[in-house]
Short mmCIF file of C-alpha atoms and ligand atoms in Angstrom, two decimals:
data_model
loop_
_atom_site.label_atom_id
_atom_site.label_comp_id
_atom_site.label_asym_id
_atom_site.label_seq_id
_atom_site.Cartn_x
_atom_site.Cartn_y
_atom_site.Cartn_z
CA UNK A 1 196.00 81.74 326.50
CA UNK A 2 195.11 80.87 322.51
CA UNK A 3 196.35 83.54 320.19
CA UNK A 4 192.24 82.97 319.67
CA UNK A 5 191.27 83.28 322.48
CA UNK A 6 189.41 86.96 322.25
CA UNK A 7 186.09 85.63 322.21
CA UNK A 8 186.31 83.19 324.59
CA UNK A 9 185.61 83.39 328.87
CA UNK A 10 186.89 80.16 330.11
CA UNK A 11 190.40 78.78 329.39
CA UNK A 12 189.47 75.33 326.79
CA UNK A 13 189.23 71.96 328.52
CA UNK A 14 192.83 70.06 328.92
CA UNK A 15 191.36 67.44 327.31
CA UNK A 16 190.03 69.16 324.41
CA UNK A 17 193.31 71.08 324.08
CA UNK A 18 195.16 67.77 324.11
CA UNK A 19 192.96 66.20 321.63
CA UNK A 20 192.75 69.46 319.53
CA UNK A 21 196.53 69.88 319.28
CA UNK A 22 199.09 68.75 316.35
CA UNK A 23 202.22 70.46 316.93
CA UNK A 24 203.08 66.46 317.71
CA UNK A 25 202.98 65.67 314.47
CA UNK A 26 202.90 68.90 312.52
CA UNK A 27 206.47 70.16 313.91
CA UNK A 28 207.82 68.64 310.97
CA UNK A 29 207.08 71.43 308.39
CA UNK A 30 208.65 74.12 310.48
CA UNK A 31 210.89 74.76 308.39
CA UNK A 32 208.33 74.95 305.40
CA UNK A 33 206.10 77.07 307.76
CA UNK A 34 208.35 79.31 308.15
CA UNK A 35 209.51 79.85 304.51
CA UNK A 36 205.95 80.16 303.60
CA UNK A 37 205.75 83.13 306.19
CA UNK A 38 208.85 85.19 304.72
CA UNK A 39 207.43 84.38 301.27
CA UNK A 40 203.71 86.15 303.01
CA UNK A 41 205.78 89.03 304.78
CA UNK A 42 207.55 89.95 301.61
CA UNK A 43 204.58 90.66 299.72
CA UNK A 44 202.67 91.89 302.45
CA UNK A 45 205.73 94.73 302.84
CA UNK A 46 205.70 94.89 298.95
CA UNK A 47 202.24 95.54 298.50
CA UNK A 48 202.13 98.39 301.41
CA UNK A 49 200.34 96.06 303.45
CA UNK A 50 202.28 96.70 306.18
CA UNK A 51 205.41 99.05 306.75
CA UNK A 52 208.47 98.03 304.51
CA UNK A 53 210.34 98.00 307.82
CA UNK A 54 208.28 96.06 309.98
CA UNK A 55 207.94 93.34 307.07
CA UNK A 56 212.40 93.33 307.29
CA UNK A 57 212.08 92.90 311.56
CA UNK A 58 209.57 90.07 310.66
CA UNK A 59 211.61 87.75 307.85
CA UNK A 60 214.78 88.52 310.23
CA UNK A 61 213.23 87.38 313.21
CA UNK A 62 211.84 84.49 311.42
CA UNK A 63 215.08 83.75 309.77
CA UNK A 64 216.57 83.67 313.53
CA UNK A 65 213.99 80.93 314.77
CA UNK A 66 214.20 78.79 311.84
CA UNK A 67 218.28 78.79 312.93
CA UNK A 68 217.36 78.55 316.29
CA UNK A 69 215.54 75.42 315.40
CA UNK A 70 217.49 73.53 313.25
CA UNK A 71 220.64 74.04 315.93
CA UNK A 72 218.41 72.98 319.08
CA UNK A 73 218.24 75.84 321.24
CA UNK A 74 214.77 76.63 320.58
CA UNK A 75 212.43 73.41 321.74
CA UNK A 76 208.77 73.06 320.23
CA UNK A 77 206.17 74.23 323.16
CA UNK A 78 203.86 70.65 323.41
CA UNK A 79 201.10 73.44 324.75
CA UNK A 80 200.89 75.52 321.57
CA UNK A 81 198.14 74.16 319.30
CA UNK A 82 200.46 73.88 315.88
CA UNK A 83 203.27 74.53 314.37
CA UNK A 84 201.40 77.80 312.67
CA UNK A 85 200.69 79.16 316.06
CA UNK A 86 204.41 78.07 317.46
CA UNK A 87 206.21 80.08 314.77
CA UNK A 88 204.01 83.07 315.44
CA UNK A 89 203.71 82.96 319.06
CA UNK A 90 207.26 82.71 319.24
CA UNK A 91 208.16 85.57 316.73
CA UNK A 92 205.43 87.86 318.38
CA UNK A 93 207.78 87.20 321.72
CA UNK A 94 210.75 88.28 320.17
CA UNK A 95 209.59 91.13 318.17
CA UNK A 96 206.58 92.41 320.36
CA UNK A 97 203.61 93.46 318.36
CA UNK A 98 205.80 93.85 314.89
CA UNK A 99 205.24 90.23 314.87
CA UNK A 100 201.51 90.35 315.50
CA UNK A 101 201.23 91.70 311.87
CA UNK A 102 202.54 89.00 310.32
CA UNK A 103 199.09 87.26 309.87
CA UNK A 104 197.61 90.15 308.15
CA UNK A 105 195.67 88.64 305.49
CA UNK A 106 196.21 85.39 306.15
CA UNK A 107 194.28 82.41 307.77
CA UNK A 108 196.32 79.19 309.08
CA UNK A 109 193.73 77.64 306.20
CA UNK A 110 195.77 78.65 303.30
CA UNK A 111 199.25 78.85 305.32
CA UNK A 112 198.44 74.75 306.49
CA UNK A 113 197.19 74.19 303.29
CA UNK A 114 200.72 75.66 302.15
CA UNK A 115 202.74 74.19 304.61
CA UNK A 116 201.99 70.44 303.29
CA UNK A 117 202.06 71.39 299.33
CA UNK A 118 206.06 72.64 300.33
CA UNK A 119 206.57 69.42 302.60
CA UNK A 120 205.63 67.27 300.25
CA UNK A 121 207.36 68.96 297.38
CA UNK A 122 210.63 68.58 299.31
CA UNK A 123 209.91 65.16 300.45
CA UNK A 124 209.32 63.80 297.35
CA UNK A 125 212.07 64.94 295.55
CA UNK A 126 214.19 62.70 297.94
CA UNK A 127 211.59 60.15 296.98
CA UNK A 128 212.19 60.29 293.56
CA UNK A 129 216.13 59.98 294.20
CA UNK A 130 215.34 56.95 296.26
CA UNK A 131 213.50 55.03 293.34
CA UNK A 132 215.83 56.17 290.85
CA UNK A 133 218.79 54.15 293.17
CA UNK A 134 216.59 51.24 293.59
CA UNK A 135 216.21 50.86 289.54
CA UNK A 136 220.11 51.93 289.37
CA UNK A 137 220.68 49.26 291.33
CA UNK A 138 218.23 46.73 289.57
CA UNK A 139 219.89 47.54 285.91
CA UNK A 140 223.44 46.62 287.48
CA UNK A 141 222.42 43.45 289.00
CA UNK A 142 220.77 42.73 285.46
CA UNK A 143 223.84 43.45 283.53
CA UNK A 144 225.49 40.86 285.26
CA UNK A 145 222.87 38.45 284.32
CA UNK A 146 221.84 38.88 280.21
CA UNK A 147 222.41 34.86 279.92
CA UNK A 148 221.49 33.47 283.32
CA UNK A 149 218.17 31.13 282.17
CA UNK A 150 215.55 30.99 284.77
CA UNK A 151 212.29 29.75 284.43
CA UNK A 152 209.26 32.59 284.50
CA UNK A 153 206.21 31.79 285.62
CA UNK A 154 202.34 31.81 285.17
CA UNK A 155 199.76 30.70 287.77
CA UNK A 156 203.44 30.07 289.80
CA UNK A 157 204.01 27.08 287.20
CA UNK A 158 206.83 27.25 285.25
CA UNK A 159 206.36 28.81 281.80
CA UNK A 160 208.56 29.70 279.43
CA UNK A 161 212.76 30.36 279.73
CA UNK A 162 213.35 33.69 280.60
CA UNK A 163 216.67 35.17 282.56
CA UNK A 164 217.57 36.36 285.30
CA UNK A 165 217.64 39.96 283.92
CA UNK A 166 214.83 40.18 282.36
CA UNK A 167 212.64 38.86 285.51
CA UNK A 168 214.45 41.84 287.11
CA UNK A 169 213.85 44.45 284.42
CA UNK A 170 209.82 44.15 284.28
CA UNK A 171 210.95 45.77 288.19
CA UNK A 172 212.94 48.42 286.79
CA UNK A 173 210.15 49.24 284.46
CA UNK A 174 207.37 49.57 286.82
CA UNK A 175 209.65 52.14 289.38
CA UNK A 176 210.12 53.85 286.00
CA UNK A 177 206.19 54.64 286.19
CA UNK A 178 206.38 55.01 289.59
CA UNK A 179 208.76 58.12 289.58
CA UNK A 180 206.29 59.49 286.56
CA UNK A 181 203.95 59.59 289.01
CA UNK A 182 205.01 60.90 291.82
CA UNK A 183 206.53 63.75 289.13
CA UNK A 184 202.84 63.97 287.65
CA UNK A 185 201.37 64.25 291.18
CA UNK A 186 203.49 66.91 292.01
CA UNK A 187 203.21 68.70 288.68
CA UNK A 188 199.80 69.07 289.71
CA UNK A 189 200.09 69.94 292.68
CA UNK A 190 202.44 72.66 292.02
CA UNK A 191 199.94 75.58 292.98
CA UNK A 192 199.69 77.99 295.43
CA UNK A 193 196.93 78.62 298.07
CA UNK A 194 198.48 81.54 299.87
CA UNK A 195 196.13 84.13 299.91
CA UNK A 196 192.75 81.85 299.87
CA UNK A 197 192.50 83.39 303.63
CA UNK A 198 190.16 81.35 305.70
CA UNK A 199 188.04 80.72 302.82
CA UNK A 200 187.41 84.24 300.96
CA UNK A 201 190.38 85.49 299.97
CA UNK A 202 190.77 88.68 301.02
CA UNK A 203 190.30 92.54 301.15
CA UNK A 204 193.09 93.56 301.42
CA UNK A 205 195.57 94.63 298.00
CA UNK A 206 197.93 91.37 298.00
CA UNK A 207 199.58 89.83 295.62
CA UNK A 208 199.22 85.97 295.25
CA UNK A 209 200.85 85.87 292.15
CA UNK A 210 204.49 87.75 293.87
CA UNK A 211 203.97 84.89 296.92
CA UNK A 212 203.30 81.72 294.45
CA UNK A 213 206.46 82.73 293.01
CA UNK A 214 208.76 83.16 295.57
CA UNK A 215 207.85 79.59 296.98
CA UNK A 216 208.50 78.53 293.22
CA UNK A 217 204.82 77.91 292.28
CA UNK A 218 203.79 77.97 288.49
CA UNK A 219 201.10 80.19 290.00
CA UNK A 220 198.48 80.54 292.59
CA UNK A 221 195.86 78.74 293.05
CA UNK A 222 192.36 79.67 290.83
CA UNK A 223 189.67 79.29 293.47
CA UNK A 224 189.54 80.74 297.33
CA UNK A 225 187.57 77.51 298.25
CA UNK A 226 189.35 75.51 296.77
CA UNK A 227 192.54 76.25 297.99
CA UNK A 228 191.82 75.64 301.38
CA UNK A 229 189.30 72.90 301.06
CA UNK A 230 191.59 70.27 298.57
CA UNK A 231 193.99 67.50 299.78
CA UNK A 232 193.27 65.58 296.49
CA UNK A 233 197.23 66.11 296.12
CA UNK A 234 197.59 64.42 299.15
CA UNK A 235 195.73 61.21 298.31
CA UNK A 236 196.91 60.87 294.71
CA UNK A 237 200.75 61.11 296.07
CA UNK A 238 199.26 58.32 298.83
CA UNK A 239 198.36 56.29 295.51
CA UNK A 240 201.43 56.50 294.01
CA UNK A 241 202.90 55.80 297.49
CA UNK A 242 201.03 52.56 297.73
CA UNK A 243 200.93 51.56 294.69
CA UNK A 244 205.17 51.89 294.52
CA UNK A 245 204.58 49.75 298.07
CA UNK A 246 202.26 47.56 295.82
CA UNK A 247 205.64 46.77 293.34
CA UNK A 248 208.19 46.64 296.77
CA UNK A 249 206.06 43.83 297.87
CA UNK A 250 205.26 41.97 294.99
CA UNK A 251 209.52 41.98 294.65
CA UNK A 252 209.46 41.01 298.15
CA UNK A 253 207.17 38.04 297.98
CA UNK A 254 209.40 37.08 295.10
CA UNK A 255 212.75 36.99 296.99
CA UNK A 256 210.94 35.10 300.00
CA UNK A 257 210.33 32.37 297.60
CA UNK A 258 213.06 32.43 295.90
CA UNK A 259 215.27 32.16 299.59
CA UNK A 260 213.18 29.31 300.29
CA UNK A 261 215.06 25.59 300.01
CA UNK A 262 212.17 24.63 297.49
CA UNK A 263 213.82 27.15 295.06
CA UNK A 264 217.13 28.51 296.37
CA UNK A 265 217.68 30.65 294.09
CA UNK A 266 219.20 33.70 295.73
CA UNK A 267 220.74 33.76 299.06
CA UNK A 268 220.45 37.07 301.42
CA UNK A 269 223.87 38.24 302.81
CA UNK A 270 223.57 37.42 306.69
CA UNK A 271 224.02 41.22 307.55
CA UNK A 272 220.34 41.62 305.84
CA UNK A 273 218.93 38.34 306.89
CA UNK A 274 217.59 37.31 310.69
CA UNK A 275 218.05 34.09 312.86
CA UNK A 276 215.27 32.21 315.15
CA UNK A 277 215.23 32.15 318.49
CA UNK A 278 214.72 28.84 319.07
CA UNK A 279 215.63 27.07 315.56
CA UNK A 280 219.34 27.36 315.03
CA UNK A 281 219.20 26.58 311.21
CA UNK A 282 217.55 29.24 310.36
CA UNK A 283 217.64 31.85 308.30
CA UNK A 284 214.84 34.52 307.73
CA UNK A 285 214.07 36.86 304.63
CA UNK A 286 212.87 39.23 307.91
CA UNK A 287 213.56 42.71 305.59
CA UNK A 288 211.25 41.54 302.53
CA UNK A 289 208.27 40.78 304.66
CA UNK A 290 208.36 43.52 307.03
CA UNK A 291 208.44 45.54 303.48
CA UNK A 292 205.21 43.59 302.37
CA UNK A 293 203.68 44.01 305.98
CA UNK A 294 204.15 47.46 305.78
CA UNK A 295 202.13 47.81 302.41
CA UNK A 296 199.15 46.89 303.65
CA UNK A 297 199.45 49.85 306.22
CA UNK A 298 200.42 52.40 303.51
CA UNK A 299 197.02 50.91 301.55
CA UNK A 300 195.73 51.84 305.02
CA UNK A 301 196.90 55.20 304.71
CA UNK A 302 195.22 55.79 301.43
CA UNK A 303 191.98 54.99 302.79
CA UNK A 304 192.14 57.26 305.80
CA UNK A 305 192.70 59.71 303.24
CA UNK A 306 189.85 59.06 301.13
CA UNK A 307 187.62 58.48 303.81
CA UNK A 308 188.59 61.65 305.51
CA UNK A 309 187.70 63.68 302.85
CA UNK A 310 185.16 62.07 301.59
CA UNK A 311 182.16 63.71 303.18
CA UNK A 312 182.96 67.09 303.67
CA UNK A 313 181.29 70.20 302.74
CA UNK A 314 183.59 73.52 301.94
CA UNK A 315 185.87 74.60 303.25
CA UNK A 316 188.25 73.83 305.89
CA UNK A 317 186.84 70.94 308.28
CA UNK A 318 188.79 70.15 311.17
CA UNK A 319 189.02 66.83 309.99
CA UNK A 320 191.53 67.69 307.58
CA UNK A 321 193.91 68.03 310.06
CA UNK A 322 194.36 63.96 310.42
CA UNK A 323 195.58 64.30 306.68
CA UNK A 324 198.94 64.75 307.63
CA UNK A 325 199.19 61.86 310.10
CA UNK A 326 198.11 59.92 307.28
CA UNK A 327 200.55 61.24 304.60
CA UNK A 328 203.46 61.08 306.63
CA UNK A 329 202.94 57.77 307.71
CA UNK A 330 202.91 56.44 304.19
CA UNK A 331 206.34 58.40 303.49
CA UNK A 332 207.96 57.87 306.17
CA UNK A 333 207.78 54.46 305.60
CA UNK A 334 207.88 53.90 302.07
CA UNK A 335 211.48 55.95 302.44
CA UNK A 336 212.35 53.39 305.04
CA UNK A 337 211.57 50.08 302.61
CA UNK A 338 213.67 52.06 299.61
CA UNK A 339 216.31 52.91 301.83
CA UNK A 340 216.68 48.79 303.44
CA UNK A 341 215.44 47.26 300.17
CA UNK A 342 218.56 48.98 297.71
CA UNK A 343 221.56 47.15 299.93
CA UNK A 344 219.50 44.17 300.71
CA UNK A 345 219.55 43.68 296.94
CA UNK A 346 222.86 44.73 295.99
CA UNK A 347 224.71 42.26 298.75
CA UNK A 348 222.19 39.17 297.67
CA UNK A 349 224.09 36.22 296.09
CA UNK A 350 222.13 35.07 292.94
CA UNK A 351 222.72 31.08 292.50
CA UNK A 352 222.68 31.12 288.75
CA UNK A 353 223.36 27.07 288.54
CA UNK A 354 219.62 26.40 290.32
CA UNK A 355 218.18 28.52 288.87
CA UNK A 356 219.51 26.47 285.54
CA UNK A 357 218.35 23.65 287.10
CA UNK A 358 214.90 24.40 287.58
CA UNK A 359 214.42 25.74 283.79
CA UNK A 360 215.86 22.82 282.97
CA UNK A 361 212.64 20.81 284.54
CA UNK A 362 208.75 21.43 283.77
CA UNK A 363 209.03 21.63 279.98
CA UNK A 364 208.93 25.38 279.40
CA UNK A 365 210.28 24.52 276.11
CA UNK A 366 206.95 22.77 275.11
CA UNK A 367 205.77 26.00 273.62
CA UNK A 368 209.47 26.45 271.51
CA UNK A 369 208.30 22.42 270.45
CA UNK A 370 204.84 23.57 269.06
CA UNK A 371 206.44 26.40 267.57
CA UNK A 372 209.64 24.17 265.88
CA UNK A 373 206.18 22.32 263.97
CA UNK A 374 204.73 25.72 263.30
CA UNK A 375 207.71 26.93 261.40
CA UNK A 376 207.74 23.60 259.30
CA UNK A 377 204.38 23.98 258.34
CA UNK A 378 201.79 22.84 260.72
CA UNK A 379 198.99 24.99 262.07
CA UNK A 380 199.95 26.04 265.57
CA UNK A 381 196.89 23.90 267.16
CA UNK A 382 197.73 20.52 265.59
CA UNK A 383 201.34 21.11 266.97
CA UNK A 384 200.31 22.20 270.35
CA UNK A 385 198.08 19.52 270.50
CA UNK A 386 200.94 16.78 269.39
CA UNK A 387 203.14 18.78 272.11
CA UNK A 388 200.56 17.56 274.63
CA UNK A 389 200.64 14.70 273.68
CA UNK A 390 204.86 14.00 274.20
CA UNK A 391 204.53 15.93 277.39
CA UNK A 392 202.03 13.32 278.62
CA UNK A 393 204.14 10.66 277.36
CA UNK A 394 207.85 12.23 278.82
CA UNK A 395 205.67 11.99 282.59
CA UNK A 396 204.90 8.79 282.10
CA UNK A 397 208.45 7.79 281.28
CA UNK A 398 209.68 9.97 283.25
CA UNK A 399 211.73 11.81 280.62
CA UNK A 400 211.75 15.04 279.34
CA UNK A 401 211.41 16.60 275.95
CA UNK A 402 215.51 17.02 275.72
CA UNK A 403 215.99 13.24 276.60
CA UNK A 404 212.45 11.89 274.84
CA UNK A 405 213.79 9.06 272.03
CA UNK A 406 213.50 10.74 268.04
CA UNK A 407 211.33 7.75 267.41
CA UNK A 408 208.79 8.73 269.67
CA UNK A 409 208.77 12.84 267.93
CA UNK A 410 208.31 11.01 264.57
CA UNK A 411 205.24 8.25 266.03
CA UNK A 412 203.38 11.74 265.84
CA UNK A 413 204.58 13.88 262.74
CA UNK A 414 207.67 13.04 260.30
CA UNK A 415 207.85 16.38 260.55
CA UNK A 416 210.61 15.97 263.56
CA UNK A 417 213.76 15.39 262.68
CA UNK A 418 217.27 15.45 264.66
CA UNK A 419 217.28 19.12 265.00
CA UNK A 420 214.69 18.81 266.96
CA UNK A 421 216.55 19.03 270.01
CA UNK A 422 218.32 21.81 269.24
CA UNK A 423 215.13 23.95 269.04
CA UNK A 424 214.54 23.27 272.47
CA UNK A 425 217.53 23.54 273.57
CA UNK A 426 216.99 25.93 277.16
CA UNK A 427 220.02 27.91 275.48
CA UNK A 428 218.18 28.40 272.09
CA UNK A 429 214.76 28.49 273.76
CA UNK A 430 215.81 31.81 275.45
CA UNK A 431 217.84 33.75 272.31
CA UNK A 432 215.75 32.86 270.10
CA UNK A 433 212.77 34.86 271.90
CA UNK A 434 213.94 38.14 270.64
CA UNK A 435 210.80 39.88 269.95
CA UNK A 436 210.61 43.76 270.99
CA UNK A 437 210.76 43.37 275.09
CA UNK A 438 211.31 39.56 274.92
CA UNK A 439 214.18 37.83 277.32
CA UNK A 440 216.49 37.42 274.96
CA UNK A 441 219.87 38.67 275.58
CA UNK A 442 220.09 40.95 272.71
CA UNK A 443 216.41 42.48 273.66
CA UNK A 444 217.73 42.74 277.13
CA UNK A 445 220.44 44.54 276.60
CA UNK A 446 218.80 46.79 274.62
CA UNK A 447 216.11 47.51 277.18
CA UNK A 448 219.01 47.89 279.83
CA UNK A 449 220.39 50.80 277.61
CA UNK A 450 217.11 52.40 277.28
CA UNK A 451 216.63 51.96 280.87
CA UNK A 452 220.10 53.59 281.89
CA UNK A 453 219.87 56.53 279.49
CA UNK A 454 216.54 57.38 281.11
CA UNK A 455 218.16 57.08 284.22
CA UNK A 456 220.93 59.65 283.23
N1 LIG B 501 196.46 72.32 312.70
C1 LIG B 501 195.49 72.63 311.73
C2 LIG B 501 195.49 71.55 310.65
O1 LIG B 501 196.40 70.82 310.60
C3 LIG B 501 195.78 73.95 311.09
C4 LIG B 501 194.60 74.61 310.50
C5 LIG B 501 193.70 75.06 311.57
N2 LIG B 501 192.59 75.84 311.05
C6 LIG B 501 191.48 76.00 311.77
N3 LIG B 501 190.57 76.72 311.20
N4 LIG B 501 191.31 75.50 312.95
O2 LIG B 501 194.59 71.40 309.90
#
């Protein structure tokens, strides 16, 4: 029989009480459920709500379950509906009708709408450790690689010199923002709905400020309705979820390239790496796309959230109980990509010398040509256009600005003389770029440091 189940004659459909039921996937916040409920019976014993005894007998017995839990000798009942009416159920059998007064004054609208703000408080602090590993990890790797020239890219052409750390760093930078987020979202979030009740509040004398700071709220939250009715927390911590996801895969489609024999530029260690089953050369980046794969299904996530939400009247809808499918979905698995992605990184071999190599093709010292005219003089369009003009001429030669003849610089301007190729030098290219945030190793460095400080 439901703890409901006053009003009712018939016993609910099996079907409906299948479909109805989320202790499946709710079970997880037991232990938040039940702190939430010691935090209620305090100030419900406080506040003369109910006896100062009975309130004692209540947080003991639910002190004894949460134990009884977490050790495995008490198993989650599939039949009851939730969690919330697991706990109860289960303290009202050990403590007889003591334990039916725990939900004076209370509605499982607030206490679910509780239950998730806690969960997702704790999960994302181990989140936020996660990230802050990854970019650990990320500023090591770079130290190691201040000087190693690469060439970065626009439109996937080669560009400009850059290095190897400073391709990684714009990585570090955007988990930066993603850990401000996730520490904005829950900022925000940091409010408590015990004591909305279903939807009203309540008549009886309790104290929401006492219970928002036991559960180490900054205080409770301002509106009835809205307490019970919002998961906007929910889907902004899914967008900072996906969006994190978004920077995991763009890293990921990165190192799949860059394992590929066109580029060979890094080289997975084989205990992160997967074979074919039927092509015995292989080799597969398996990790990195199963991370990008699984973006698109935390984006999915986000929009289940949205679109759950997004018609409902106030209050609580019955709908909002597929929010936490939704939201635990995206962190279960976002944890998952963190927690593969950090020593898939830290064991890869980088293969500095190609990585040379491939700098050294495509001209991305054309611009640091232009530029060598500029700085004797010439306004920068004249000397891009003369640049164009030697790149055309190194393809059809088959040269390359390093190896083009001085004769040929000076057919277009006297301006070029012998030092020329020293200006574009690949070496020179990349430390002479030393703007604020530019790749050269002095900027890097310097970004590193601010980077690590942050970090500690
Ligand atoms: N299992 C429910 C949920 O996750 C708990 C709240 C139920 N409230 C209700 N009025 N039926 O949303």
């Amino acid at each position: 029989m439901a703890l409901w189940a006053g009003r009712f004659s018939k016993e609910v459909d099996e079907t409906v009480n299948a479909f109805n039921s989320s202790i499946a996937f709710d079970a997880r916040m037991y232990a938040q459920d039940i702190r939430g409920s010691i935090a209620h019976a305090t100030m419900l014993g406080e506040c003369g709500i109910i006896e100062k005894s009975e309130s004692e007998a209540i947080i003991a017995g639910l002190k004894e379950i949460l134990k009884d839990i977490q050790d495995g000798t008490l198993e989650f009942d599939p039949n009851a509906e939730d969690i919330h009416m697991f706990v109860e159920a289960e303290l009202t059998k050990r403590l007889g009708s003591t334990g039916k007064r725990l939900h004076t004054a209370r509605s499982r609208n607030d206490q679910v709408a509780l239950d998730i703000r806690l969960y997702l408080r704790d999960e994302m602090q181990k989140m936020q450790k996660l990230i802050d590993e990854l970019t650990l990890t990320i500023c090591e790797i770079a130290q190691e690689h201040t000087e190693t020239v690469m060439p970065g890219y626009t439109h996937l052409q080669r560009a400009q010199p850059i290095t190897f750390a400073h391709h990684l760093l714009a990585y570090a930078q955007m988990l930066r923002r993603d850990n401000d987020r996730i520490f904005d979202a829950v900022e925000r979030m940091n409010e408590c709905p015990l004591g909305s009740g279903a939807l009203a509040g309540t008549t009886y004398p309790i104290d929401r400020f006492m219970t928002a700071e036991l559960l180490d709220f900054y205080r409770p939250v301002a509106n009835s309705l809205d307490g019970v009715s919002d998961r906007d927390f929910c889907i902004e911590l899914c967008c900072a979820l996906s969006i994190l996801m978004t920077h995991l895969s763009r890293f990921s489609e990165e190192i799949i390239l860059w394992c590929s024999w066109e580029f060979k530029f890094v080289e997975l260690d084989d205990a992160y790496a997967t074979g074919s089953s039927i092509m015995p050369q292989k080799k597969n980046p398996d990790v990195t796309e199963l991370i990008r794969g699984k973006t698109g299904r935390v984006n999915g996530d986000l929009i289940t959230l949205l679109s759950m939400m997004k018609g409902l009247p106030l209050a609580y809808n019955k709908d909002m109980q597929e929010d936490k499918e939704a939201i635990f979905d995206a962190i279960d698995n976002t944890e998952l990509c963190l927690k593969t992605f950090i020593p898939m990184l830290r064991t890869m071999r980088v293969l500095k010398e190609n990585m040379r190599n491939a700098a050294a093709k495509g001209f991305i010292n054309a611009t640091d040509c232009a530029d060598y005219l500029v700085k004797k003089g010439m306004p920068f369009r004249d000397a891009y256009k003369i640049t164009g003009t030697l790149v055309a001429k190194c393809i059809e030669k088959n040269l390359t600005l390093e190896t083009l003849p001085l004769e040929a610089y000076q057919e277009m301007t006297d301006l070029f003389t012998e030092d020329i190729y020293q200006a574009i030098s690949l070496d020179t290219c990349v430390r002479e770029r030393k703007s604020y945030g530019a790749p050269s190793p002095d900027a890097v460095k310097k970004q590193l440091a601010d980077l690590m400080e942050a970090l500690a």
